[in-house]
Coordinates of C-alpha atoms in Angstrom, one line a residue:
M933 CA 23.1 161.4 -33.3
T934 CA 19.8 162.7 -34.6
G935 CA 17.0 161.2 -36.5
A936 CA 16.9 161.0 -40.3
P937 CA 14.7 163.1 -42.5
L938 CA 11.4 161.6 -43.3
P939 CA 11.5 159.4 -46.5
A940 CA 9.6 159.8 -49.7
P941 CA 6.3 157.9 -49.8
R942 CA 5.9 154.7 -51.9
G943 CA 2.1 154.5 -52.1
P944 CA -1.1 155.8 -50.6
L945 CA -0.6 154.4 -47.1
S946 CA 2.9 155.7 -46.7
A947 CA 1.9 159.0 -48.2
A948 CA -1.0 159.4 -45.7
L949 CA 1.3 158.4 -42.8
L950 CA 4.1 160.7 -43.7
A951 CA 1.7 163.6 -44.2
T952 CA 0.4 162.9 -40.7
L953 CA 3.9 162.9 -39.2
R954 CA 4.6 166.3 -40.9
G955 CA 1.6 167.8 -39.1
S956 CA -1.1 167.6 -41.7
P957 CA -4.7 166.9 -40.5
V958 CA -5.3 163.2 -40.1
P959 CA -7.0 161.9 -43.3
D960 CA -9.2 158.8 -43.5
P961 CA -6.7 156.0 -43.8
P962 CA -6.5 154.4 -47.2
P963 CA -7.0 150.6 -47.5
L964 CA -4.1 148.5 -46.4
P965 CA -1.8 147.4 -49.3
A966 CA -2.5 144.0 -50.7
D967 CA 1.1 142.9 -50.7
P968 CA 2.5 142.3 -47.1
Y969 CA 6.0 142.3 -48.5
G970 CA 5.5 145.4 -50.8
D971 CA 7.1 148.8 -50.7
D972 CA 4.1 150.7 -49.3
L973 CA 3.4 148.5 -46.4
Q974 CA 7.1 147.8 -45.5
L975 CA 8.0 151.5 -45.7
S976 CA 5.0 152.4 -43.5
L977 CA 6.0 149.8 -40.9
Y978 CA 9.6 150.9 -41.0
V979 CA 8.6 154.5 -40.4
L980 CA 6.3 153.6 -37.5
Y981 CA 9.1 151.4 -35.9
E982 CA 11.7 154.1 -36.3
L983 CA 9.7 156.3 -33.9
H984 CA 10.9 153.8 -31.2
Y985 CA 14.6 154.3 -32.2
L986 CA 16.0 157.8 -33.0
G987 CA 12.8 159.1 -34.7
F988 CA 12.8 161.6 -37.5
D989 CA 13.8 165.2 -37.8
G990 CA 10.9 167.5 -37.2
V991 CA 8.6 164.7 -35.7
P992 CA 7.8 165.3 -32.0
D993 CA 9.1 162.5 -29.7
D994 CA 5.6 161.9 -28.3
R995 CA 4.3 160.6 -31.6
E996 CA 6.0 157.3 -30.6
W997 CA 3.0 156.6 -28.4
D998 CA 0.2 158.2 -30.5
P999 CA -2.7 155.8 -30.2
R1000 CA -3.8 156.2 -33.8
L1001 CA -0.3 155.4 -35.0
L1002 CA -0.1 152.4 -32.7
A1003 CA -3.4 151.2 -34.0
L1004 CA -2.1 151.5 -37.6
R1005 CA 1.1 149.7 -36.7
A1006 CA -0.9 146.8 -35.2
E1007 CA -2.8 146.4 -38.4
L1008 CA 0.4 146.3 -40.5
E1009 CA 2.1 144.0 -38.1
A1010 CA -0.8 141.6 -38.2
R1011 CA -0.6 141.5 -42.0
F1012 CA 3.1 141.0 -42.0
L1013 CA 3.1 138.4 -39.3
H1014 CA 0.3 136.5 -41.0
A1015 CA 2.3 136.4 -44.2
L1016 CA 5.4 135.1 -42.4
R1017 CA 3.4 132.4 -40.6
T1018 CA 1.8 131.3 -43.9
D1019 CA 5.0 131.2 -45.8
V1020 CA 7.2 129.7 -43.1
P1021 CA 5.1 127.0 -41.3
V1022 CA 6.7 125.3 -38.3
E1023 CA 6.0 121.6 -37.8
L1024 CA 5.3 120.4 -34.2
S1025 CA 8.3 118.1 -34.3
A1026 CA 10.8 120.9 -35.1
T1027 CA 13.4 121.8 -32.5
A1028 CA 15.6 124.8 -32.1
A1029 CA 18.8 122.7 -32.0
Q1030 CA 17.9 121.1 -35.4
A1031 CA 17.1 124.4 -36.9
L1032 CA 20.4 125.9 -35.8
D1033 CA 22.3 122.8 -37.0
E1034 CA 20.8 123.3 -40.5
L1035 CA 22.3 126.8 -40.6
Q1036 CA 25.8 125.4 -40.1
L1037 CA 25.7 123.2 -43.2
E1038 CA 28.3 125.0 -45.3
P1039 CA 27.8 124.5 -49.1
V1040 CA 30.8 123.6 -51.2
G1041 CA 31.8 125.2 -54.6
E1042 CA 29.6 127.6 -56.6
V1043 CA 26.6 128.7 -54.5
D1044 CA 23.4 130.1 -56.0
G1045 CA 21.5 132.5 -53.8
S1046 CA 24.3 133.5 -51.4
L1047 CA 25.3 137.1 -51.3
S1048 CA 28.5 136.5 -49.4
H1049 CA 29.7 133.9 -51.9
F1050 CA 28.8 136.1 -54.8
L1051 CA 30.6 139.1 -53.4
R1052 CA 33.6 137.0 -52.5
D1053 CA 33.9 135.3 -55.9
H1054 CA 32.4 137.8 -58.4
G1055 CA 31.4 141.0 -56.8
T1056 CA 32.8 144.4 -57.6
L1057 CA 33.5 147.3 -55.2
D1058 CA 30.3 149.0 -56.6
H1059 CA 28.3 145.9 -55.7
F1060 CA 29.7 146.0 -52.2
R1061 CA 28.9 149.7 -51.8
Q1062 CA 25.3 148.9 -52.7
Y1063 CA 25.2 146.1 -50.3
A1064 CA 26.7 148.2 -47.4
A1065 CA 24.2 151.0 -48.1
L1066 CA 21.3 148.6 -47.7
R1067 CA 22.8 147.0 -44.6
S1068 CA 23.3 150.3 -43.0
L1069 CA 19.6 150.4 -42.1
Y1070 CA 20.3 147.7 -39.6
H1071 CA 24.0 148.0 -38.8
L1072 CA 23.9 151.6 -37.8
K1073 CA 21.7 150.5 -35.0
E1074 CA 23.2 147.0 -34.6
A1075 CA 22.2 145.2 -31.4
D1076 CA 19.5 147.7 -30.6
P1077 CA 16.5 145.6 -31.7
H1078 CA 17.8 142.6 -29.8
A1079 CA 18.2 144.6 -26.6
W1080 CA 14.4 144.7 -26.2
V1081 CA 14.4 141.0 -25.3
I1082 CA 16.7 141.5 -22.2
P1083 CA 13.9 142.4 -19.7
R1084 CA 11.9 139.5 -21.0
L1085 CA 14.5 136.9 -20.1
R1086 CA 15.7 135.6 -16.8
G1087 CA 18.6 133.9 -15.2
R1088 CA 20.9 132.0 -17.5
A1089 CA 19.4 133.3 -20.7
K1090 CA 19.4 136.9 -19.5
A1091 CA 23.0 136.8 -18.2
A1092 CA 24.3 135.3 -21.5
M1093 CA 22.3 137.7 -23.7
V1094 CA 23.7 140.7 -21.8
A1095 CA 27.2 139.3 -22.2
V1096 CA 26.9 139.1 -26.0
E1097 CA 25.2 142.5 -26.2
F1098 CA 28.0 144.0 -24.1
D1099 CA 30.4 143.0 -26.9
E1100 CA 28.1 144.3 -29.6
F1101 CA 28.1 147.7 -27.8
G1102 CA 31.8 147.8 -27.8
G1103 CA 32.6 146.5 -24.3
G1104 CA 32.2 150.0 -22.8
R1105 CA 34.2 151.8 -25.6
A1106 CA 32.3 154.1 -27.9
D1107 CA 34.8 153.6 -30.8
E1108 CA 34.3 149.8 -30.6
I1109 CA 30.5 149.8 -30.8
H1110 CA 29.7 147.6 -33.8
A1111 CA 27.4 150.3 -35.2
Q1112 CA 30.4 152.7 -35.2
L1113 CA 32.6 150.0 -36.8
F1114 CA 30.1 149.8 -39.6
A1115 CA 30.1 153.6 -40.0
D1116 CA 33.9 153.4 -40.3
L1117 CA 33.4 150.7 -43.0
M1118 CA 31.0 153.0 -44.9
A1119 CA 33.4 155.9 -44.7
D1120 CA 36.1 153.6 -46.1
L1121 CA 33.9 152.8 -49.0
G1122 CA 33.0 156.4 -49.7
L1123 CA 29.5 156.1 -48.4
D1124 CA 27.5 158.7 -46.4
T1125 CA 27.5 157.5 -42.8
S1126 CA 24.5 159.6 -41.7
Y1127 CA 21.9 157.5 -39.9
G1128 CA 19.0 156.5 -42.2
H1129 CA 20.6 158.2 -45.2
Y1130 CA 19.9 155.3 -47.6
L1131 CA 16.3 154.6 -46.5
D1132 CA 14.9 156.1 -49.7
T1133 CA 17.1 153.8 -51.8
A1134 CA 16.3 150.5 -49.9
P1135 CA 13.9 148.1 -51.6
A1136 CA 11.1 146.5 -49.6
E1137 CA 13.1 143.3 -49.3
A1138 CA 15.7 145.1 -47.3
L1139 CA 13.1 147.0 -45.2
A1140 CA 11.5 143.7 -44.3
T1141 CA 14.7 142.2 -42.8
V1142 CA 14.9 145.2 -40.4
N1143 CA 11.2 145.3 -39.7
Q1144 CA 11.2 141.7 -38.6
M1145 CA 13.6 142.5 -35.8
S1146 CA 11.5 145.4 -34.6
L1147 CA 8.3 143.3 -34.8
F1148 CA 9.8 140.6 -32.7
G1149 CA 11.5 143.0 -30.3
L1150 CA 8.5 145.2 -29.5
H1151 CA 6.2 142.3 -28.6
R1152 CA 6.8 140.2 -25.4
T1153 CA 4.7 137.4 -27.0
L1154 CA 7.4 137.1 -29.7
R1155 CA 10.4 136.9 -27.4
G1156 CA 11.1 133.4 -28.5
A1157 CA 11.1 134.5 -32.1
L1158 CA 13.5 137.3 -31.3
V1159 CA 15.9 134.9 -29.6
G1160 CA 15.6 132.7 -32.7
H1161 CA 16.5 135.6 -34.9
F1162 CA 19.4 136.6 -32.7
A1163 CA 20.7 133.0 -32.7
T1164 CA 20.5 132.9 -36.5
V1165 CA 22.5 136.1 -36.9
E1166 CA 25.3 134.8 -34.5
V1167 CA 25.4 131.3 -36.0
T1168 CA 25.7 132.5 -39.6
S1169 CA 27.8 135.6 -39.1
S1170 CA 31.3 134.2 -38.7
P1171 CA 31.5 132.2 -42.0
A1172 CA 29.7 134.9 -43.9
S1173 CA 31.9 137.6 -42.4
R1174 CA 35.0 135.6 -43.4
R1175 CA 33.8 135.6 -47.0
L1176 CA 33.0 139.3 -47.0
A1177 CA 36.4 140.2 -45.5
E1178 CA 38.0 138.1 -48.3
A1179 CA 35.8 140.0 -50.8
L1180 CA 37.0 143.4 -49.5
R1181 CA 40.6 142.3 -49.6
R1182 CA 40.3 141.2 -53.2
M1183 CA 38.7 144.6 -54.0
D1184 CA 41.6 146.5 -52.2
A1185 CA 39.1 148.1 -49.8
G1186 CA 40.5 150.1 -46.9
P1187 CA 41.4 148.6 -43.5
A1188 CA 38.3 149.9 -41.7
A1189 CA 36.1 148.2 -44.2
V1190 CA 37.9 144.9 -43.8
R1191 CA 38.1 145.3 -40.0
F1192 CA 34.3 145.3 -39.5
Y1193 CA 34.1 141.8 -40.9
T1194 CA 37.3 140.4 -39.4
E1195 CA 36.0 141.5 -36.0
H1196 CA 32.8 139.6 -36.6
V1197 CA 34.7 136.4 -37.7
E1198 CA 36.3 136.2 -34.2
A1199 CA 33.6 137.6 -32.0
D1200 CA 30.7 135.8 -33.5
A1201 CA 32.4 132.4 -33.4
V1202 CA 32.4 132.8 -29.7
H1203 CA 29.0 134.4 -29.5
E1204 CA 27.5 131.4 -31.5
Q1205 CA 28.4 129.0 -28.7
V1206 CA 27.1 131.3 -26.0
V1207 CA 23.8 132.0 -27.8
R1208 CA 23.2 128.3 -28.6
H1209 CA 24.1 126.8 -25.2
E1210 CA 23.1 129.6 -22.8
V1211 CA 20.6 132.0 -24.4
V1212 CA 18.5 129.6 -26.4
A1213 CA 19.0 126.6 -24.1
G1214 CA 18.5 128.8 -21.1
L1215 CA 15.3 130.3 -22.5
L1216 CA 13.9 126.8 -23.4
A1217 CA 14.8 125.4 -19.9
D1218 CA 12.6 128.2 -18.4
E1219 CA 9.9 128.2 -21.0
P1220 CA 9.9 125.1 -23.1
H1221 CA 6.6 126.0 -24.8
L1222 CA 8.5 128.7 -26.7
E1223 CA 10.5 126.3 -28.8
P1224 CA 8.2 126.6 -31.9
D1225 CA 8.6 130.4 -31.7
V1226 CA 12.4 130.1 -31.6
V1227 CA 12.3 127.9 -34.7
F1228 CA 9.9 130.4 -36.3
G1229 CA 12.4 133.2 -35.6
I1230 CA 15.2 131.1 -37.1
R1231 CA 13.3 130.1 -40.3
T1232 CA 11.7 133.5 -41.0
T1233 CA 15.1 135.1 -40.8
G1234 CA 16.3 132.8 -43.5
H1235 CA 13.2 133.4 -45.5
L1236 CA 13.5 137.2 -45.5
E1237 CA 17.3 137.1 -46.1
A1238 CA 16.7 134.8 -49.1
R1239 CA 14.2 137.2 -50.6
L1240 CA 16.7 140.1 -50.2
A1241 CA 19.5 138.0 -51.7
A1242 CA 17.3 137.0 -54.7
H1243 CA 16.5 140.7 -55.3
L1244 CA 20.2 141.8 -55.3
L1245 CA 21.6 138.8 -57.2
N1246 CA 18.9 139.2 -59.9
T1247 CA 19.8 142.8 -60.2
W1248 CA 23.6 142.3 -60.3
Q1249 CA 23.7 139.2 -62.5
Y1250 CA 21.4 140.6 -65.1
H1251 CA 23.1 144.0 -65.1
R1252 CA 20.1 146.0 -64.2
P1253 CA 20.8 149.1 -62.0
A1254 CA 19.8 148.4 -58.4
Q1255 CA 17.2 150.7 -56.9
E1256 CA 19.9 152.0 -54.5
K1257 CA 22.8 152.2 -57.0
D1258 CA 23.0 155.8 -58.0
Q1259 CA 22.9 157.3 -54.5
A1260 CA 25.0 154.5 -52.9
T1261 CA 27.9 155.0 -55.3
T1262 CA 27.9 158.8 -55.5
A1263 CA 27.4 159.6 -51.8

């Protein structure tokens, strides 16, 4: 697997960054974008993070540790992290156990703001293609951002984290790696499975959900937040995956598409218990002072997912073409 082509810029900052990565002389950096959740900042941050994954075609591998790019990344991270801490405050009395329990409260009946409920009850195959195209930015590297926390854990938490990640990476079988299962889903839906293919069509709300994982993963000081994010994914995955599998069956999607979510229904129901009682509890037994960070990771994950859900549901429910629609449905 090779890196994706560099994307198109979305503002002066990303334009300057992309020109630099293409080998142009380094210009004076433009002012940072005012909106920490906006396209220009989130695309720039995504591009800088991607240098730590598969990189981009034509960009030398050593740009990963270019001091000027790292300095820019630090500025953008500070802006993004400040916005998250401002928008998602964590009270001193909050506990990780309570925050995870809140995630397990399943609503009944018609649910506003839930992508999985909308797709199950009202979505079309075209909606699901759009959704899968956006999610490919994460799922084609599923488990990679969370792997960065492994050397920052010890004992009980580390052993349990490795056990869950081993499942995510296919238990030693390349064809069972969850990223490959998602590629199979995409192929079943008629989407392009190339890594990073849908980057240009993803709105800032989708980029932010992936950037959050990279932000938490690349900083040891945010290890508690990454564990909180990981726990949120595992706790919410099983019921959401059940609804998405039901949606795909209703849409008469192919077996590979359905299988990705049925696999997560079973696997993540087990993972949830391991993460709650071994990874999170193990981390907090070793480092109890990280509890507010774990809660922060849980709540900011919900915050960013809610922003993405609102963007997509607003697009779908009011029949406006999504930013990614044309490419997602014709690939």
